[in-house]
Short mmCIF file of C-alpha atoms and ligand atoms in Angstrom, two decimals:
data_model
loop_
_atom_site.label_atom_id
_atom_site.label_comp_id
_atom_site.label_asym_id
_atom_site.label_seq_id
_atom_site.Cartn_x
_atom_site.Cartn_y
_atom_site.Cartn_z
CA UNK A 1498 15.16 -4.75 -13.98
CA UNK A 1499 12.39 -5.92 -10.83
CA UNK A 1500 12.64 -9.11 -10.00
CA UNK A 1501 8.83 -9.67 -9.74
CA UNK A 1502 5.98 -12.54 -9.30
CA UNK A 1503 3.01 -11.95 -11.48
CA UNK A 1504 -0.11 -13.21 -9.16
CA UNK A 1505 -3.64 -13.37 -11.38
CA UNK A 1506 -1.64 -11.14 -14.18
CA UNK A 1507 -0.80 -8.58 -11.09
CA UNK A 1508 3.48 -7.96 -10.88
CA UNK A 1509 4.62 -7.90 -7.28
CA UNK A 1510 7.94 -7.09 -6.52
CA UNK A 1511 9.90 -9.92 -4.80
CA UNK A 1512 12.04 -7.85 -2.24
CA UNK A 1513 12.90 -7.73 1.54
CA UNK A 1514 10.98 -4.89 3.58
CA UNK A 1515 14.94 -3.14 3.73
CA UNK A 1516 15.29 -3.37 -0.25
CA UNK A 1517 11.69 -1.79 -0.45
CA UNK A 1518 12.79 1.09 1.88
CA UNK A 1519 16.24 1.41 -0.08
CA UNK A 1520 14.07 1.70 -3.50
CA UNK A 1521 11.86 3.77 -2.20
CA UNK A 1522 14.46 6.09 -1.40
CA UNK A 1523 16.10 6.15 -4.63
CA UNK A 1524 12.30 6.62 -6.27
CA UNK A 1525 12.01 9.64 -4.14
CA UNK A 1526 15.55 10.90 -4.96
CA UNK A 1527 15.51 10.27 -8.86
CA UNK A 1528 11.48 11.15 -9.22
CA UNK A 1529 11.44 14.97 -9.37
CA UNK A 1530 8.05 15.70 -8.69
CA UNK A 1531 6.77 12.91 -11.28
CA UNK A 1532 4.56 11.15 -8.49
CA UNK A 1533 5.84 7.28 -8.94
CA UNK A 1534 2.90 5.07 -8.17
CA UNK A 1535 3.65 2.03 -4.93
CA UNK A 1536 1.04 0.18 -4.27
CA UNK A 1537 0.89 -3.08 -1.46
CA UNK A 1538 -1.26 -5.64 -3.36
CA UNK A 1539 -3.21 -8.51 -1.30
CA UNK A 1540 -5.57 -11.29 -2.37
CA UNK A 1541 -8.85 -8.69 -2.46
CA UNK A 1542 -6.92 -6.53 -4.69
CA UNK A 1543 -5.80 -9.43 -7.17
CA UNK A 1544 -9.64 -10.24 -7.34
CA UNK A 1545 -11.10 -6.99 -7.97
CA UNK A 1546 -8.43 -6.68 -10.29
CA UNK A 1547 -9.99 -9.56 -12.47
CA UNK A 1548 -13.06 -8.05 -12.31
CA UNK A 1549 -12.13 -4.24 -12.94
CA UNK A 1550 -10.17 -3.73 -15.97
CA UNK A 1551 -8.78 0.06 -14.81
CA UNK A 1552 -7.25 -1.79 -11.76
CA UNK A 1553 -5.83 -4.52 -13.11
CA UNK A 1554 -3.90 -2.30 -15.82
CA UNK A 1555 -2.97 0.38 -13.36
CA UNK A 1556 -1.81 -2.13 -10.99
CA UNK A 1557 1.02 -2.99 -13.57
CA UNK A 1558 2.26 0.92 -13.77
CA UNK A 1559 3.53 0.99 -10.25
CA UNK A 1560 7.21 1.77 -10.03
CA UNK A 1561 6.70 -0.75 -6.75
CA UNK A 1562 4.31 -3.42 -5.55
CA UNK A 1563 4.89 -4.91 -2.03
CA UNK A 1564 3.79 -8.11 -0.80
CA UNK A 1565 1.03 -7.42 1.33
CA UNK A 1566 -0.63 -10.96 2.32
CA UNK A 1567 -0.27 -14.07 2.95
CA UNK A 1568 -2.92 -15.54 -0.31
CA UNK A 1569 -0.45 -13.48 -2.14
CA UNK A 1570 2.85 -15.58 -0.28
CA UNK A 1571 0.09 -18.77 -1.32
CA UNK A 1572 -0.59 -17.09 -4.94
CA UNK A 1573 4.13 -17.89 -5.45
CA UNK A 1574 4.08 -21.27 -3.75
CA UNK A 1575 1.36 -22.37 -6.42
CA UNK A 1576 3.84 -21.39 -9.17
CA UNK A 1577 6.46 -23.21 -7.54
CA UNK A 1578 7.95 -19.53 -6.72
CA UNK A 1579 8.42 -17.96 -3.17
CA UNK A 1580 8.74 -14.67 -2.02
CA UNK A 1581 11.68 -13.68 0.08
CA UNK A 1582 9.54 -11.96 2.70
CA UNK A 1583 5.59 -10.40 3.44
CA UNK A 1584 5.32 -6.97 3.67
CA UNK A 1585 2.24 -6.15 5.28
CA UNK A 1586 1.27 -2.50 4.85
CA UNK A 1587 2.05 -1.04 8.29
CA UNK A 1588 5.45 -2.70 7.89
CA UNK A 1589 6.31 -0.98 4.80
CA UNK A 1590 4.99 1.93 6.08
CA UNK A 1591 7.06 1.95 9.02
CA UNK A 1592 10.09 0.99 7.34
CA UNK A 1593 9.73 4.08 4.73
CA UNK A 1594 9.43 6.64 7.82
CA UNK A 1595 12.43 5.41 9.82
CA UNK A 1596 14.25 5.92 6.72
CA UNK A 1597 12.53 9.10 5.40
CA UNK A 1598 13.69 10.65 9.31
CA UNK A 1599 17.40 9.42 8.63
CA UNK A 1600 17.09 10.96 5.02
CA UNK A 1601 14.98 13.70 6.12
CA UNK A 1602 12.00 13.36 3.77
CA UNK A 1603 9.00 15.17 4.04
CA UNK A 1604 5.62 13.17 4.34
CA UNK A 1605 1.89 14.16 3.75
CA UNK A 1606 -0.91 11.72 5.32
CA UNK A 1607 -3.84 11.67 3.16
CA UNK A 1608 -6.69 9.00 4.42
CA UNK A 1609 -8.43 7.96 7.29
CA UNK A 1610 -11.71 9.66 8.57
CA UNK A 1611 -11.43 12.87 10.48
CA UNK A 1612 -9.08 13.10 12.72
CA UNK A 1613 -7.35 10.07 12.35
CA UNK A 1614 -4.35 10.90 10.27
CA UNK A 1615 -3.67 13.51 12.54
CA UNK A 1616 -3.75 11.10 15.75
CA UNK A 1617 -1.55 9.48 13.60
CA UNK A 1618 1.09 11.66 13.22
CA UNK A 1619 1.13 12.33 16.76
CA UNK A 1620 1.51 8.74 17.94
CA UNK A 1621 4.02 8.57 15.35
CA UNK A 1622 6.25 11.62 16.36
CA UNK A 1623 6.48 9.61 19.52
CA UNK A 1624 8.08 7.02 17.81
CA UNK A 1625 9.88 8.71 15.34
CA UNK A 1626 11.19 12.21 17.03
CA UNK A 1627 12.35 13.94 14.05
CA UNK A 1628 9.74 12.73 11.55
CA UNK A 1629 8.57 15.71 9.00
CA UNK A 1630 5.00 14.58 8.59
CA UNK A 1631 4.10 18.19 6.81
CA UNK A 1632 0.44 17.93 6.20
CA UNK A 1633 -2.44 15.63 7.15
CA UNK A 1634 -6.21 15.23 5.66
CA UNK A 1635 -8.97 12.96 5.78
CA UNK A 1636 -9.46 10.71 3.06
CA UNK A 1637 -13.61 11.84 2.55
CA UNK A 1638 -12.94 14.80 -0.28
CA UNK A 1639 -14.69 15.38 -3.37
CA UNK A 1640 -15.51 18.12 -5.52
CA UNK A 1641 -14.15 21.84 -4.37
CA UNK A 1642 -12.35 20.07 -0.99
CA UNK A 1643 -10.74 17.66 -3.22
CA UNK A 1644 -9.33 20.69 -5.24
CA UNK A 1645 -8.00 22.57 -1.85
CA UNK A 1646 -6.59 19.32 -0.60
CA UNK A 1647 -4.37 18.86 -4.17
CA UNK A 1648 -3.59 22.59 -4.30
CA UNK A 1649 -2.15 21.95 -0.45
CA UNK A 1650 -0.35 19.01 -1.18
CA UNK A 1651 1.07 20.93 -4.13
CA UNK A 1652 2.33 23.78 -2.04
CA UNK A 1653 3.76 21.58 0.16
CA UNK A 1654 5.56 19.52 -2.43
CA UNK A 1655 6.17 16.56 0.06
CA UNK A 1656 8.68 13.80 -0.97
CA UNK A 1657 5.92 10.90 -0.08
CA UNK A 1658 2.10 10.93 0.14
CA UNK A 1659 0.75 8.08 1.86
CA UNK A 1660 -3.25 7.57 0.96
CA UNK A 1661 -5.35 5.95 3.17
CA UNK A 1662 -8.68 5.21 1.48
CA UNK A 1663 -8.71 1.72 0.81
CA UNK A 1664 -8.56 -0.38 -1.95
CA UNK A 1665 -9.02 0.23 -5.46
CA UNK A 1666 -10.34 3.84 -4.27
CA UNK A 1667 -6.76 5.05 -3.33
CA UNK A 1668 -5.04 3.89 -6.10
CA UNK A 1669 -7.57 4.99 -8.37
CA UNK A 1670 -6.97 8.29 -6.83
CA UNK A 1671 -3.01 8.04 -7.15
CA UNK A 1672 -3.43 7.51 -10.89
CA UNK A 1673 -6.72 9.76 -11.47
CA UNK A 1674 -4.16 12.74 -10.00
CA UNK A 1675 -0.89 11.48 -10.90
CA UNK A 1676 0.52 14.03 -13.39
CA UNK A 1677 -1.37 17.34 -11.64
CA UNK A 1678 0.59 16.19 -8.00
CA UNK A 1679 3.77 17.85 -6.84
CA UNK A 1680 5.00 14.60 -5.07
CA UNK A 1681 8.18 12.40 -5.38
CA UNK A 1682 5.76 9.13 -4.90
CA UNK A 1683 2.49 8.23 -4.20
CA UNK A 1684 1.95 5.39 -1.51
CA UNK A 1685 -1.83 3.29 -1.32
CA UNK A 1686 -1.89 2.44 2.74
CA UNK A 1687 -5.19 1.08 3.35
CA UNK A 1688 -6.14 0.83 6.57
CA UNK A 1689 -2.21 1.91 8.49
CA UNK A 1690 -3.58 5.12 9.50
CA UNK A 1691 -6.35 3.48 11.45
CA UNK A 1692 -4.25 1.56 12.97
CA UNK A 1693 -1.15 4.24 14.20
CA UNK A 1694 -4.07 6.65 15.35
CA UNK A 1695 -5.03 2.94 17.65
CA UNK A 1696 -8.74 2.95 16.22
CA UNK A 1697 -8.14 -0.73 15.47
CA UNK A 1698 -5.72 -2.96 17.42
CA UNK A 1699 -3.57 -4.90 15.71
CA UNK A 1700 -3.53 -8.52 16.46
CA UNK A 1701 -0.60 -9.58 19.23
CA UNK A 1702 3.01 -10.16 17.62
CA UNK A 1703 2.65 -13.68 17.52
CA UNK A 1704 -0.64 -13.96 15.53
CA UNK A 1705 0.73 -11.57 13.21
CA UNK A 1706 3.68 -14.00 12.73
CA UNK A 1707 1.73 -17.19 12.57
CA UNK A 1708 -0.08 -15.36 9.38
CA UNK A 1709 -3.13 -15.68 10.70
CA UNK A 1710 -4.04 -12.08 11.21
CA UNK A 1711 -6.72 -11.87 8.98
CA UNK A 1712 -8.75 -14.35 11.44
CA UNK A 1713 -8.28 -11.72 14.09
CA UNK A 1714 -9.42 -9.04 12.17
CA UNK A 1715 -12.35 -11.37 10.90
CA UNK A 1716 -13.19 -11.85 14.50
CA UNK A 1717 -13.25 -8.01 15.13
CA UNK A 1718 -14.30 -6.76 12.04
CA UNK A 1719 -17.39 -9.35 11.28
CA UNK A 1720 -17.96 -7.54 8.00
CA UNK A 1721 -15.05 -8.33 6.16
CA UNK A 1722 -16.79 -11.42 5.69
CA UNK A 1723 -18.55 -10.57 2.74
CA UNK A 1724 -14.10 -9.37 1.41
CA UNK A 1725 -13.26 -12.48 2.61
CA UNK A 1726 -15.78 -14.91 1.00
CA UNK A 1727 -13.13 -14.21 -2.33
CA UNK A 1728 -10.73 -16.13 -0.93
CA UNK A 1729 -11.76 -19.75 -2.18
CA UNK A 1730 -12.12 -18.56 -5.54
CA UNK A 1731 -8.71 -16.66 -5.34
CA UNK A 1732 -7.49 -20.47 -4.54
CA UNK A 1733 -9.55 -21.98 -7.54
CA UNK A 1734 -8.10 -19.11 -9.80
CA UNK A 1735 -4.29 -19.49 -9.23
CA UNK A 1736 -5.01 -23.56 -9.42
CA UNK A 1737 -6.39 -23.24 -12.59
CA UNK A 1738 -3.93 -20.77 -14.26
CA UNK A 1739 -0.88 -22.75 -12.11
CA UNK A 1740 0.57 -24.05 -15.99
CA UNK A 1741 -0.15 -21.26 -18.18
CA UNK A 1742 1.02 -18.17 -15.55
CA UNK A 1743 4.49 -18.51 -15.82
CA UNK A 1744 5.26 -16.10 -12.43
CA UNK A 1745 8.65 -14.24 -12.96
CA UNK A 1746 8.75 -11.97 -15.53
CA UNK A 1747 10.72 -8.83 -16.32
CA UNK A 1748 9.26 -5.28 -15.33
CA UNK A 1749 11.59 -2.30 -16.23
CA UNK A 1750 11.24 -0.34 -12.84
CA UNK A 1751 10.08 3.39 -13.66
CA UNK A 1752 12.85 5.83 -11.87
N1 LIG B 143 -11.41 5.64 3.67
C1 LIG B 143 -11.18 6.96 3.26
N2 LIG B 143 -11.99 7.48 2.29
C2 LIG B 143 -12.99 6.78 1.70
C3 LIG B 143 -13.19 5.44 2.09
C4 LIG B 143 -12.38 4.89 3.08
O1 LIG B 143 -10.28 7.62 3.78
O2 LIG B 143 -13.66 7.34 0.84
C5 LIG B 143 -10.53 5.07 4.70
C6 LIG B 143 -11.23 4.44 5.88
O3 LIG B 143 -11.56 5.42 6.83
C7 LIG B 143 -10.17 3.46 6.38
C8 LIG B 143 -9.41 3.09 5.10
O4 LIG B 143 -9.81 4.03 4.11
O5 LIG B 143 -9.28 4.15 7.22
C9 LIG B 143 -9.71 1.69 4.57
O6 LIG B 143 -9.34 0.77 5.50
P1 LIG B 143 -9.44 -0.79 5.19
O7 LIG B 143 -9.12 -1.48 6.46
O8 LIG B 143 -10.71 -1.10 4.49
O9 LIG B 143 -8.26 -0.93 4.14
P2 LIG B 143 -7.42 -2.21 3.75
O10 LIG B 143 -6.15 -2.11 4.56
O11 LIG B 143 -8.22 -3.43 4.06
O12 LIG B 143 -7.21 -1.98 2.26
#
């Protein structure tokens, strides 16, 4: 049974980044192929959620959601609930590779515009040695590429594909091609790729600690602006359902 916090209707699982990596691995090892759905939910997501019925319901099929922000750590405190930890995306991400090379799993990148996922993977061999990062692709495929990227993916048979594409578009994706791909689980990433291949800087350690990242990205990515300009409605939303959402609920966990 999850233990999980239900922010705007969306179920996020309330877990440290180590229990995420430990369920991950037993997703991967009890799966066989069936492509279990994780997805990191943050405040944007919870909003387009309210607006965008097939997001909202597929948001509640994942077999893990990780706590990706900190309106989502806000989204808890309003229900009186707290989260053990934030696991930003990268951080998962991270976590999932250092134990995929102890387990040796096998990992497909999938995101990203050309050439990043592959800068990725080298940066990240650096880090991890003995990583098995079998098969990269940029995240800009439709039509007939779309096909060869699946049929690759297929013949690959990797134990985790990460997509990069952003959100709802990636998880979209994960569910749109859930049953035709060969893949122990299916990860959404957002942005990570960008960041391992160092096309955007992360903010320093500190800032990231504070919380207060998403200034920092604000401040170098202008544009998120118009993402951002959610937020005080995200705050009126969760005020306004604080009595009737009750927060914890029980989620049987898919395996
Ligand atoms: N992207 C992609 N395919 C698309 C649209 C976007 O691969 O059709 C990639 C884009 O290059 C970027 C990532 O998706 O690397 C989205 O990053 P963003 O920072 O917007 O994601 P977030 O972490 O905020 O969800």
């Amino acid at each position: 049974m999850r233990n999980t916090i239900s922010i705007l209707g969306v179920p996020i699982d309330n877990i440290t980044k180590e229990e995420a990596g430990k369920i991950t691995l037993q997703l991967v090892k009890n799966s066989n192929k069936s492509c279990k759905m994780i997805f990191a939910p943050n405040t944007e997501f919870v909003m387009k959620a309210q607006k965008d019925k097939e997001f909202f319901d597929l948001l509640k099929l994942s077999s893990l959601s990780t706590p990706d922000s900190v309106g989502i750590m806000l989204g808890a405190k309003l229900q009186g609930k707290k989260f053990v930890e934030r696991i930003p995306g990268q951080a998962y991400f991270r976590e999932i590779l250092r134990v995929g090379e102890k387990e040796n799993l096998t990992f497909y990148l999938l995101g990203g515009m050309p050439g990043i996922a592959e800068k990725a993977k080298e940066n990240l061999k650096k880090i991890y040695p003995n990583i098995k990062i079998i098969g990269v692709h940029d995240g800009y495929i439709e039509g007939e590429e779309e096909k060869k990227v699946i049929e690759e993916i297929n013949t690959l048979k990797p134990n985790v594909l990460f997509v990069a594409m952003g959100a709802p578009k990636q998880e979209k994706w994960i569910y749109k091609h859930k049953e035709e791909l060969k893949v122990d689980v299916a990860a959404g990433q957002g942005g990570t790729f960008d960041y391992e291949a160092g096309r955007i800087k992360r903010a320093p350690k500190f800032i990231q600690k504070m919380g207060i990242e998403w200034i920092w990205r604000l401040i170098r990515q202008p544009k998120r602006i118009i993402r951002m300009s959610v937020l005080p409605v995200y705050v009126i939303k969760l005020l306004l359902k604080k009595d009737i959402t009750k927060g914890k609920f029980d989620v049987e966990r898919e395996t």
